[in-house]
Coordinates of C-alpha atoms in Angstrom, one line a residue:
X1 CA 11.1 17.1 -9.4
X2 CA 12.7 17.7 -6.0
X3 CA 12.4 14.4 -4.0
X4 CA 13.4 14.3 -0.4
X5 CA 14.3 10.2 0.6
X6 CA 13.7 9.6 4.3
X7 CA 15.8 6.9 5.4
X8 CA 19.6 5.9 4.7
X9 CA 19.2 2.5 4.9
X10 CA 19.5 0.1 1.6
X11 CA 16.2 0.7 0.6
X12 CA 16.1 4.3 0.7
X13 CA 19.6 4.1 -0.4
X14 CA 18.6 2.6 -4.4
X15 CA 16.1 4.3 -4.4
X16 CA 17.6 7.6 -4.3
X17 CA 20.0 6.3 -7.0
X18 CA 16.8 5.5 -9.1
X19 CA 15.5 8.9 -8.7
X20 CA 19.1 10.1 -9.6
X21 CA 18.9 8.5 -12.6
X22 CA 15.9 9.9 -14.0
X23 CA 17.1 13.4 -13.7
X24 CA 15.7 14.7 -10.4
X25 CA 17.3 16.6 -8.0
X26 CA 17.5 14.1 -4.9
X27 CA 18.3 15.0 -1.2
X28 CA 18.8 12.0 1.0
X29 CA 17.5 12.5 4.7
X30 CA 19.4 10.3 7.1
X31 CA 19.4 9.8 11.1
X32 CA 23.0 10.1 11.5
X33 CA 24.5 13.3 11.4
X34 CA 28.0 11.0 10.6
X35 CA 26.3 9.4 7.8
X36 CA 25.0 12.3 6.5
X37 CA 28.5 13.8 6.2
X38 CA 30.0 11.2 4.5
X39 CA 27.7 10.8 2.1
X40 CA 28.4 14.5 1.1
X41 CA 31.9 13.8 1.5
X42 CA 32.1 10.6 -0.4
X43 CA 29.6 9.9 -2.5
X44 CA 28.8 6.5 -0.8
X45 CA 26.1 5.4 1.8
X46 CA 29.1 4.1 4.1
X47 CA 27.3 1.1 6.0
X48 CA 24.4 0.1 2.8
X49 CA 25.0 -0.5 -0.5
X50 CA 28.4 1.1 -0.3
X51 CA 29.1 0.7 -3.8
X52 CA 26.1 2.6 -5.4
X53 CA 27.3 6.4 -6.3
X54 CA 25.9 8.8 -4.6
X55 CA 27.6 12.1 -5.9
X56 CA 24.6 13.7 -7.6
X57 CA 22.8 13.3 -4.2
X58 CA 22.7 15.4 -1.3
X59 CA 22.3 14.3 2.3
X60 CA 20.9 16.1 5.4
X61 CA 20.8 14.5 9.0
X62 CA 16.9 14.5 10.3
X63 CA 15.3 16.3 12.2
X64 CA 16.2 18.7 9.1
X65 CA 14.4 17.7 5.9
X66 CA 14.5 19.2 2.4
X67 CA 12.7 21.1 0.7
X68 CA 11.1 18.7 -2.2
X69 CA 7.9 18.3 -3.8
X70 CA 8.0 14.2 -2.8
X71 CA 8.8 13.1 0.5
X72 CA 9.6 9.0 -0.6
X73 CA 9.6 7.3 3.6
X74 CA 12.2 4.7 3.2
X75 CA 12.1 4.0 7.0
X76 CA 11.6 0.3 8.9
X77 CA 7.7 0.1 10.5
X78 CA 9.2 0.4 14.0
X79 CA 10.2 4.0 12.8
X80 CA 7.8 5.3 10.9
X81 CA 5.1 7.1 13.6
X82 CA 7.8 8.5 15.0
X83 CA 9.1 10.2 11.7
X84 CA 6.1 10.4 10.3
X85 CA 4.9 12.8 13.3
X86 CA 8.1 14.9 12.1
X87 CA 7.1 15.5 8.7
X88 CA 6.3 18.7 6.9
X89 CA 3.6 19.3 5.6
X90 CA 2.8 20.4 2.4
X91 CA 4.6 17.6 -0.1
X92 CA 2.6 14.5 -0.8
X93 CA 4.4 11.1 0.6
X94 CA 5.4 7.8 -0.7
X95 CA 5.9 5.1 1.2
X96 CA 8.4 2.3 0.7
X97 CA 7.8 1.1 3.9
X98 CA 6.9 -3.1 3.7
X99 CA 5.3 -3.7 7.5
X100 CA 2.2 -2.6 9.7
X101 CA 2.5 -0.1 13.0
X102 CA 3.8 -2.5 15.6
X103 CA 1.5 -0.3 18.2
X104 CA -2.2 -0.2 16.7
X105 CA -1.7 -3.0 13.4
X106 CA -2.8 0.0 11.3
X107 CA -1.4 0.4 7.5
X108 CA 1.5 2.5 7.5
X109 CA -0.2 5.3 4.8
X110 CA -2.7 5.8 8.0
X111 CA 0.3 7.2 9.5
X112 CA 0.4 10.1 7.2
X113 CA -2.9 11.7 7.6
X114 CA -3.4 15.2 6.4
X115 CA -0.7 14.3 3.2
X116 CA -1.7 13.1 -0.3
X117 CA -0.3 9.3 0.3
X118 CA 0.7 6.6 -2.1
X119 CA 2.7 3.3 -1.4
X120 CA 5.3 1.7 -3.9
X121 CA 5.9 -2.4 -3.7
X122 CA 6.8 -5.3 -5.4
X123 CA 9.5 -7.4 -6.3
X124 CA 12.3 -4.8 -5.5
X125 CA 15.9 -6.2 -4.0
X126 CA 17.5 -3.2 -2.9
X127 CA 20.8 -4.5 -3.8
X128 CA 19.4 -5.2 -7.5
X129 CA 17.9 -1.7 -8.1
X130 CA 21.2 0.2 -6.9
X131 CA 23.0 -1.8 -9.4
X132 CA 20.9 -0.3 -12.0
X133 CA 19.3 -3.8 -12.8
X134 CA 15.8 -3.8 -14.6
X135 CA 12.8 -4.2 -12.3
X136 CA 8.9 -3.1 -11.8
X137 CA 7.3 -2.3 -8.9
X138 CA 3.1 -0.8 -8.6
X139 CA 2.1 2.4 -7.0
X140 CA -1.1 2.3 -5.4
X141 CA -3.1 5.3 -3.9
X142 CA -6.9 6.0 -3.3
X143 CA -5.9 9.9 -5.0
X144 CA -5.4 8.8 -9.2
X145 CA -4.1 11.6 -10.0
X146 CA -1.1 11.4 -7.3
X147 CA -0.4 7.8 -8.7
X148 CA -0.5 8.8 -12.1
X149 CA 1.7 11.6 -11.9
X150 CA 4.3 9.6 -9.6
X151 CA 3.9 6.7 -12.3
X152 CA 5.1 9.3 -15.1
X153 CA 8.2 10.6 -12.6
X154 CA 9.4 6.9 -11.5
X155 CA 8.8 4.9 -14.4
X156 CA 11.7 4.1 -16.7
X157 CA 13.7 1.8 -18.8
X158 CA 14.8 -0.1 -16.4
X159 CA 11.9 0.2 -13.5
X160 CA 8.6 -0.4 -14.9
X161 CA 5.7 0.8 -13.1
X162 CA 2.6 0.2 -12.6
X163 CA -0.7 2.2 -10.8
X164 CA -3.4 0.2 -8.7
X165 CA -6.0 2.0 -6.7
X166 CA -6.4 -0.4 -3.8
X167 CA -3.9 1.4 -1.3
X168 CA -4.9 -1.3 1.1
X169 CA -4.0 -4.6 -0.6
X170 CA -1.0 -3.4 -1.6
X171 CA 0.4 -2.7 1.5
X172 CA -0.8 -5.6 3.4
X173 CA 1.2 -7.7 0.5
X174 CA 3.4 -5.9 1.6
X175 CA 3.8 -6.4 5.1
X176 CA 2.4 -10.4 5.0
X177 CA 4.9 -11.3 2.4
X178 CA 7.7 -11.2 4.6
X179 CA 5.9 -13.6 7.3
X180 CA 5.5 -16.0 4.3
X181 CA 9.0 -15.5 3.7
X182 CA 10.3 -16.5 7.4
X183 CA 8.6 -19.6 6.6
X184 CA 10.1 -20.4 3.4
X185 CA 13.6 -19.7 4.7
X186 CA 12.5 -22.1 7.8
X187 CA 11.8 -24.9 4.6
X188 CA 16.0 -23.7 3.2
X189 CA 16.3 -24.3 6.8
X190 CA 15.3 -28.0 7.7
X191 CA 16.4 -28.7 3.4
X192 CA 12.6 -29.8 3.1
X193 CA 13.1 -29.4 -0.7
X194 CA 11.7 -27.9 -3.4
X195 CA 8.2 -29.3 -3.2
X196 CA 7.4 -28.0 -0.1
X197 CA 8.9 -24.7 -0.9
X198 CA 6.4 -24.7 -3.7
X199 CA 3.9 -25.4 -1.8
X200 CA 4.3 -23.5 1.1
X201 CA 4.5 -20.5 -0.9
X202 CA 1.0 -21.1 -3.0
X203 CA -0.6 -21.4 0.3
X204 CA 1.2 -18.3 1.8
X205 CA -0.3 -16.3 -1.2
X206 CA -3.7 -17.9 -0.5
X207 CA -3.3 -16.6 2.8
X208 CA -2.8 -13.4 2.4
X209 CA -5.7 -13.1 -0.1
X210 CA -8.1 -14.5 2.8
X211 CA -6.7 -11.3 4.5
X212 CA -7.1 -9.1 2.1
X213 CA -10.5 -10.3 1.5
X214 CA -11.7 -9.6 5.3
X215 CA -9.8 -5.6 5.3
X216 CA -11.7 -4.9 2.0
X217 CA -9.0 -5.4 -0.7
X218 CA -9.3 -6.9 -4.0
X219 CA -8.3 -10.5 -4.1
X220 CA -6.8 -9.9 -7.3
X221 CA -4.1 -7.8 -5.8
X222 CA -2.4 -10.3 -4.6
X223 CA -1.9 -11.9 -7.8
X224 CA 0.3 -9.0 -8.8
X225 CA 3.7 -7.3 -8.5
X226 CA 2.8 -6.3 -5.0
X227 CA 1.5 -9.6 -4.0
X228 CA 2.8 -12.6 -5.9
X229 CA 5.7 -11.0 -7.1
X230 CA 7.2 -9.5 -4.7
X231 CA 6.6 -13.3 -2.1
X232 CA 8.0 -15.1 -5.1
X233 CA 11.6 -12.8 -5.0
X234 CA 11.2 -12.3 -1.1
X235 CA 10.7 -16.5 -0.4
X236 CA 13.1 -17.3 -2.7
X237 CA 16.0 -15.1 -3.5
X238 CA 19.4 -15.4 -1.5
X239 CA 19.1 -11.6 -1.3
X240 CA 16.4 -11.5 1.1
X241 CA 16.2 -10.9 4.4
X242 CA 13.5 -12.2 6.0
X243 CA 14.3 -15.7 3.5
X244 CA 17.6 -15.6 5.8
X245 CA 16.3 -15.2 9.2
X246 CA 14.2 -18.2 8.9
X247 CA 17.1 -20.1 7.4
X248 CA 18.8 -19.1 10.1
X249 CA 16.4 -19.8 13.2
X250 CA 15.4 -23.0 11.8
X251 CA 19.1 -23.9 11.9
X252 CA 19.0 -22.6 15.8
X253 CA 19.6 -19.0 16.0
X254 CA 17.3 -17.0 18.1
X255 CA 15.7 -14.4 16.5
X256 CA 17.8 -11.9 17.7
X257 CA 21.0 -13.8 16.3
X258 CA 19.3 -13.8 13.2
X259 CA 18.9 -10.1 13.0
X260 CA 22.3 -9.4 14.3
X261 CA 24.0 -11.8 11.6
X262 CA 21.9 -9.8 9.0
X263 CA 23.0 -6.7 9.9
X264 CA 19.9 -4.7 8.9
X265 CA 16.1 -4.6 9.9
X266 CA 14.4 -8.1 9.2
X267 CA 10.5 -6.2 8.7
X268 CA 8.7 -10.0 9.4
X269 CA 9.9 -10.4 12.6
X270 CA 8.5 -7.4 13.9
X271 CA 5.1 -7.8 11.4
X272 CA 4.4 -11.6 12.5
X273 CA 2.9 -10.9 15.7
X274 CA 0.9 -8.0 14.6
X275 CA -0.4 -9.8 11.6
X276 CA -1.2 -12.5 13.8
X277 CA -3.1 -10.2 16.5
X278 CA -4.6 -8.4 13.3
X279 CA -6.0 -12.0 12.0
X280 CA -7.8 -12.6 15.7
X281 CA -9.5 -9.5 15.5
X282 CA -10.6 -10.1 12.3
X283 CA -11.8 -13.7 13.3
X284 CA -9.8 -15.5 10.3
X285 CA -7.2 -18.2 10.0
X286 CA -3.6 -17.4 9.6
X287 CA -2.2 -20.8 10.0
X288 CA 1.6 -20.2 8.7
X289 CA 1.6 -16.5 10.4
X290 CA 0.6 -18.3 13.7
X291 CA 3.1 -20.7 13.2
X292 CA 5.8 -18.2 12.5
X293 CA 4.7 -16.4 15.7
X294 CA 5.2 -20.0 17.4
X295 CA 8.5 -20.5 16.1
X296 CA 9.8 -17.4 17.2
X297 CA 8.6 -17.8 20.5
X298 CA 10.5 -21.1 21.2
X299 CA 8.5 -23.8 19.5
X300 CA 10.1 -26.9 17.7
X301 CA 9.5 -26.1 13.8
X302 CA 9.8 -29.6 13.2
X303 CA 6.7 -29.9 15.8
X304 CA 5.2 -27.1 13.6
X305 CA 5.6 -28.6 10.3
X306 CA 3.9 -31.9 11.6
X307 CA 1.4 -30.0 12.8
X308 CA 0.9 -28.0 9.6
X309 CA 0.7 -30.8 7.5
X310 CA -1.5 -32.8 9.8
X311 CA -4.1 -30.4 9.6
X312 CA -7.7 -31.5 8.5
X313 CA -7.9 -31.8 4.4
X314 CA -9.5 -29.4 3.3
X315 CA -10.7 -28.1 -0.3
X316 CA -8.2 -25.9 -2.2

């Protein structure tokens, strides 16, 4: 298969490492006409992942994109109308993308109309994957036979994967799992322990199924790789992201210190308030997305937390 990776970023970065490795012929399509030279050059992605080889991949700088049977969109949600608007057409897509369209709140795969579309989550560390460490991820499209034949050119030894029809819960795991996550590094944060970690995690997963539940997704969804899996890694790994940033504002960074400490896009402080403005519209309750969107606004998290907790008891 020829399979064109949009986006040079980590991400995009392992995954074209993954393709690599089971034998297709992998172009890497980058921003940066720099970049894109010294990946050719070198081998190496020189700002992610620098340590991944890259000499059986080839790199072009967009607007140029490769010819390929599989276009994989490895770019942040802030990015992807604008590349998405780019694309050729032809190939079908596959999004890697973990966030909604900042503009309209609309699932990224809505983006791509006019292409067969499928969308790839779960618990996948960038940094783990490069390294060639064993994962599993599920591919979910409304088009069976697109998932099934991606299934048969991903899966592997070392990445398991798995097919799901219901496009739509899988990306809004997705893209709520890393509000959830902002939360749970605000717990690291104040060192609330273990126990609340726990438990602010259980209800983060419950409330993402009440979302899924009012978009028309299965529930069950996010009991799997896309949903429970990939919060678990995501809220709890010193590998992630958005798990830092909260650490990091609950210890008194702004947000944007946060972000700039990370050194790469943090996808839940730009999917907070657009979760949050998705929730109103739907008329549910969102209680630790609203009070992420709080936090990053200025508000005391410690004043959050007591308000959290002094919420009315409620059945589970």
């Amino acid at each position: 298969m020829r399979a064109g990776v949009v986006g040079g970023g980590s991400w995009g970065t392992a995954f074209a490492r993954l393709l690599a490795d089971r034998g297709h012929d992998v172009t890497l399509a980058v921003r940066d006409p720099d970049q894109a030279a010294a990946i050719a050059e070198t081998g190496r992605n020189p700002r992610y992942l620098t340590n991944v080889d890259l000499t059986d991949v080839s790199a072009v700088a967009l607007p140029d994109f490769p010819e390929a049977d599989l276009l994989v969109m490895a770019v942040p949600s802030e990015a992807f109308a604008q590349v998405a608007a780019t694309l050729p057409e032809g190939p079908p897509d596959l999004s890697l993308a973990k966030g909604l369209d900042p503009s309209t709140g609309n699932r990224l795969s809505t983006l791509l109309e006019g292409h067969p579309v499928a969308a790839l989550s779960g618990p996948n560390l960038a940094a783990e994957i490069g390294a060639g460490l064993p994962g599993a991820a599920v591919i979910a499209s409304d088009d069976e036979e697109l998932a099934t034949w991606l299934q048969h050119e991903i899966n592997s030894q070392i990445f398991r994967v798995y097919v799901n029809s219901d496009l739509i819960g899988v990306e809004l795991c997705a893209a709520a799992k890393n509000v959830i996550a902002l939360a749970a590094g605000g717990v690291d944060g104040l060192e609330a322990g273990d126990n609340a970690k726990a438990a602010l995690i259980t209800r983060g997963l419950a409330e993402m199924a009440r979302l899924a539940a009012a978009c028309g997704a299965r529930p069950e969804t996010f009991a799997g790789l896309a949903g429970m899996g990939d919060l678990i890694v995501t809220c709890w790994s010193r590998l992630g992201r958005n798990r830092r940033a909260g650490e990091l504002i609950a210890r008194g960074a702004t947000p944007e210190e946060a972000a700039a400490e990370i050194g790469q896009v943090v996808e839940g402080l730009t999917t907070a308030p657009v979760l949050r403005d998705l929730a109103h519209r739907l008329e549910i309750e969102l209680p630790i997305t609203e009070g992420v969107c709080q936090v990053l606004t200025g508000v005391d998290l410690l004043e959050l937390v007591s308000a959290l907790m002094g919420r009315r008891p409620r059945e589970e």
